[in-house]
Amino acid sequence: MRHDLDSILKENFGFNEFREGQKEVITDVLEGEDVLGILPTGTGKSLCYQLPAKVLGGTTLVVSPLISLMVDQVKQLKATGYKAVTAVNSFMDQPERNAVLKNLDQYSLVYISPEMLQNDWLQHRLKRMRVHLFVIDEAHCISQWGHEFRTDYLKLHQIIENLGHPTVMALSATATPEVQRDIMEKLKLPHMKKRIYPMDKQNISFAVEECTSPEEKTDRIVQVLEKNQAPTMIYFSSRQWAEKVSFELRERLNQRVAFYHGGMEQTDRMLVQQQFMNNQLDVICCTSAFGMGVDKKDIRIVIHFHLPPQLESFIQEVGRAGRDGGAAASLLLFTRQDHYLPQRLIQSELPEKNDLQQVFSFLKKKQGEEIPEDDGMIERFELSESQWNFIKFQLEEEGALQEGKLVGVTPELIQEIHRFLEERWMYKHNKLNEMLKWIHVSDCRRKALYQPFQDMIREPTVPCCDGCDFSMDDLSFQEERQTYDTFSWEDRLKMIFKQGAGL
Amino acid sequence: MFDHVVLTCVDRFRGERTVSGIYHLLTGKRSSQTLQDAKGYELDRLFGIYPSLKREQLERHAQALVQDGLIQINEQSFPTITSGGAEQLSSFPVDELKHFEGMVWHGVIPTFVKRVYLLLQMMANSNAGIHHYVPIVDDYGTQQWVRTVYHQFQDKLPKMVESMYEEIHHLLKKHPSNQADLFAYRLTGGGIIGMTIDQLKREFGLNGGDVELMLQHTHYYLFLESKKKKDQYPVLHLCTKGLDATHLITRSARKTYQYIQQGLSLQEIMNIRRLKKSTIQDHIVESALIIPDFSIASFLSEQDVQEINKMGIQMNTKKLKQIHEALNGKYDYFELRLALAKGQHAIKEGMT
């Protein structure tokens, strides 16, 4: 069956042409081929399944790791008039969830979290529906060598099988060749068609600068933004810092600055996102929680106030700049002390060797019994939630945890988990070291950044990087903006309702 | 505004309740203690007007009032108002909070507010030709409600948009202008995105708590006016449809109340419901507070009620312990609470 993809695109999504890679991936699944698509951020990955969903009929299932991301995407889609879409997640309230589940087969596009997919009832329900396309978003999560390993992703191959093997599309923006192989292996789909596209951004210039203190970083940002007036994102590794620096920038800059992080109240979060989209804000100080579903095309500057824990996160965050194809710049600021920040993050994720020893000698005595409550274990051994989840999953994986009961916590098993833990530690440290190594690169930074992911680095269309021919001080964006004078409530109300001309 | 609300509570509580008591009142805790306080100290208008208030926030604020010499807090952590505080209290423009009717309406105000904000966004956007947008209210029920309105009145939409503008304009014109400013800047629609609480604070130079309470006061004002005057404010009135006065009695208390109406004794209700005696007693007090014609004759005689209330008035206190002692322990605490709850209605009726 041949489809006129261009006119479908125009009719349903209002675009005149496909972006790089979209058409190829779409054609593959329409022809019934399983496909692995590595498309860089900002190239419209979601279109790759939204369009086939329209063409194929039935239901397209999209597995996505982050609930907030799913919910954002559904909102965006609905806002553009794509109505037959829903996100099944644990945060829905009861009436909404009931309404959605009752009519699940009415939706053309169903987003779902991997945890939810484990639900037997839901699996049964899906089995009786016509699932024509099975999409795995952020597919690198399936790989232990990916930067965001999610244990639930490992069970996806079973679900695909249970559903009678619909066509599978696995998508990621950042996956090294090693991770790509791992994805196909874990999905048990060795013959997947690979569609790999270069991820280097030709329209972004890179710079890294060392500072002696956080205060100096802020001074530097003030300096840069005094000279540049354009949509800017500043990434922080903590909520407190995002807020703190946003307050200071507000005082010192003639720009409209706001902060954004996961700890904010829902309404305010949405307002800040929308203000930024609507150009009512110039600068957003945020954590990595921002931007998932936000597709603002004209971001010109991305600044990192803290080191991301690995190159992959950095590449994704930088990729939010210049989606309209226009020139953009990335600036990363660091101090010598910053090296320890991501290190601490890793520590909170993985249990330490000693902890593991103690937990296991405790669990050994509980053979044949039910596994103790999560909270109890977390408290008793002073673990973080993700540390305990790590241990629990390993037990399950090795078959030592069956139907909630502990069976066969043997010395060999403990040995095995120890070995795996060490690998994870090593892996994370290597990732961090890559990041550290990159900030100290003295020749071409662009090459060093993208080399692990692709063979050929393309020539940039803008000044390259501070290793070549670029300096942050050369940058000069001066964009016009609407003024932000204070009006009376009457004027504001008129503006909203567009009453009376002239306003 | 926040200052004033807290000072009012401190003043009315007369040093007989802690800051915690104020917290429960403002956040609308549905315990018989809090309900009784609200009625007894005539603070029912402020009941539940600030549900998002944080305990630490209130405690910090109370400390600030101490620093400013407006209140004092004794060792048992009971705050009392100072002469400076009393002065500030009397100088506050009453107009700025006269519309609060928390006890009656706090349960439905959030729904009303969500409807107004989303309906306004939908209407202003359709007016401006914006058809694709992210709804500002992320609540399934409200979205369904607006959808229904849209389908029902599709052909009258332009008229409704104009009416909504006129209604809000007309109402805000008669409202304190600083509160009108906050409300207008909070709204989203017609291509303009509203401000966050934090941004409003900064833009208008206000303190924590003030923005929330001033917005809330405007919400009560819009609600009450449009609920009353359907012809004058048809679109806003639509947003009040189906939102009725809160029956503050808890479901559990209602059950107890029904058993009593059927003539069951306290002991029998305890057996049937498998609840502690003190819980059933709480229910009875709650019923007496909320339901004016609830007869308590099987627990206390008319004379008893009068004697207890007279003592309370004479000693100028609501503190059970003091009344208990003054009456030489003739009544237990349950009887005292019940009598005072009942007395509350007698006072109100006497006044009218």
Short mmCIF file of N, CA and C in Angstrom, two decimals, chain A residues 142-145 153-154 156-158 181-189:
data_model
loop_
_atom_site.label_atom_id
_atom_site.label_comp_id
_atom_site.label_asym_id
_atom_site.label_seq_id
_atom_site.Cartn_x
_atom_site.Cartn_y
_atom_site.Cartn_z
N ILE A 142 16.15 1.22 27.96
CA ILE A 142 16.17 -0.24 28.06
C ILE A 142 17.58 -0.76 28.29
N SER A 143 18.57 0.08 27.97
CA SER A 143 19.95 -0.39 28.04
C SER A 143 20.63 0.02 29.34
N GLN A 144 21.29 -0.92 29.93
CA GLN A 144 22.06 -0.60 31.13
C GLN A 144 23.21 0.33 30.80
N TRP A 145 23.53 0.41 29.52
CA TRP A 145 24.61 1.32 29.14
C TRP A 145 24.07 2.66 28.67
N TYR A 153 11.67 -1.26 31.51
CA TYR A 153 11.81 -1.38 30.07
C TYR A 153 12.27 -2.77 29.64
N LEU A 154 12.95 -3.46 30.56
CA LEU A 154 13.47 -4.78 30.21
C LEU A 154 12.35 -5.79 29.96
N LEU A 156 9.62 -5.22 28.31
CA LEU A 156 8.79 -4.84 27.16
C LEU A 156 8.69 -5.95 26.12
N HIS A 157 9.76 -6.72 25.95
CA HIS A 157 9.72 -7.74 24.89
C HIS A 157 8.61 -8.75 25.13
N GLN A 158 8.34 -9.05 26.42
CA GLN A 158 7.25 -9.97 26.75
C GLN A 158 5.90 -9.40 26.32
N ARG A 181 22.90 -1.42 19.88
CA ARG A 181 22.95 -2.89 19.84
C ARG A 181 22.17 -3.47 21.00
N ASP A 182 22.36 -2.85 22.16
CA ASP A 182 21.71 -3.34 23.37
C ASP A 182 20.18 -3.25 23.27
N ILE A 183 19.70 -2.20 22.68
CA ILE A 183 18.25 -2.02 22.53
C ILE A 183 17.66 -3.18 21.73
N MET A 184 18.29 -3.50 20.60
CA MET A 184 17.77 -4.57 19.75
C MET A 184 17.84 -5.92 20.46
N GLU A 185 18.90 -6.09 21.21
CA GLU A 185 19.08 -7.35 21.92
C GLU A 185 18.01 -7.53 23.00
N LYS A 186 17.79 -6.47 23.80
CA LYS A 186 16.84 -6.56 24.91
C LYS A 186 15.39 -6.66 24.41
N LEU A 187 15.14 -6.12 23.24
CA LEU A 187 13.79 -6.25 22.68
C LEU A 187 13.62 -7.58 21.97
N LYS A 188 14.71 -8.31 21.85
CA LYS A 188 14.74 -9.57 21.12
C LYS A 188 14.28 -9.37 19.67
N LEU A 189 14.74 -8.31 19.09
CA LEU A 189 14.40 -7.99 17.70
C LEU A 189 15.69 -7.69 16.92
#
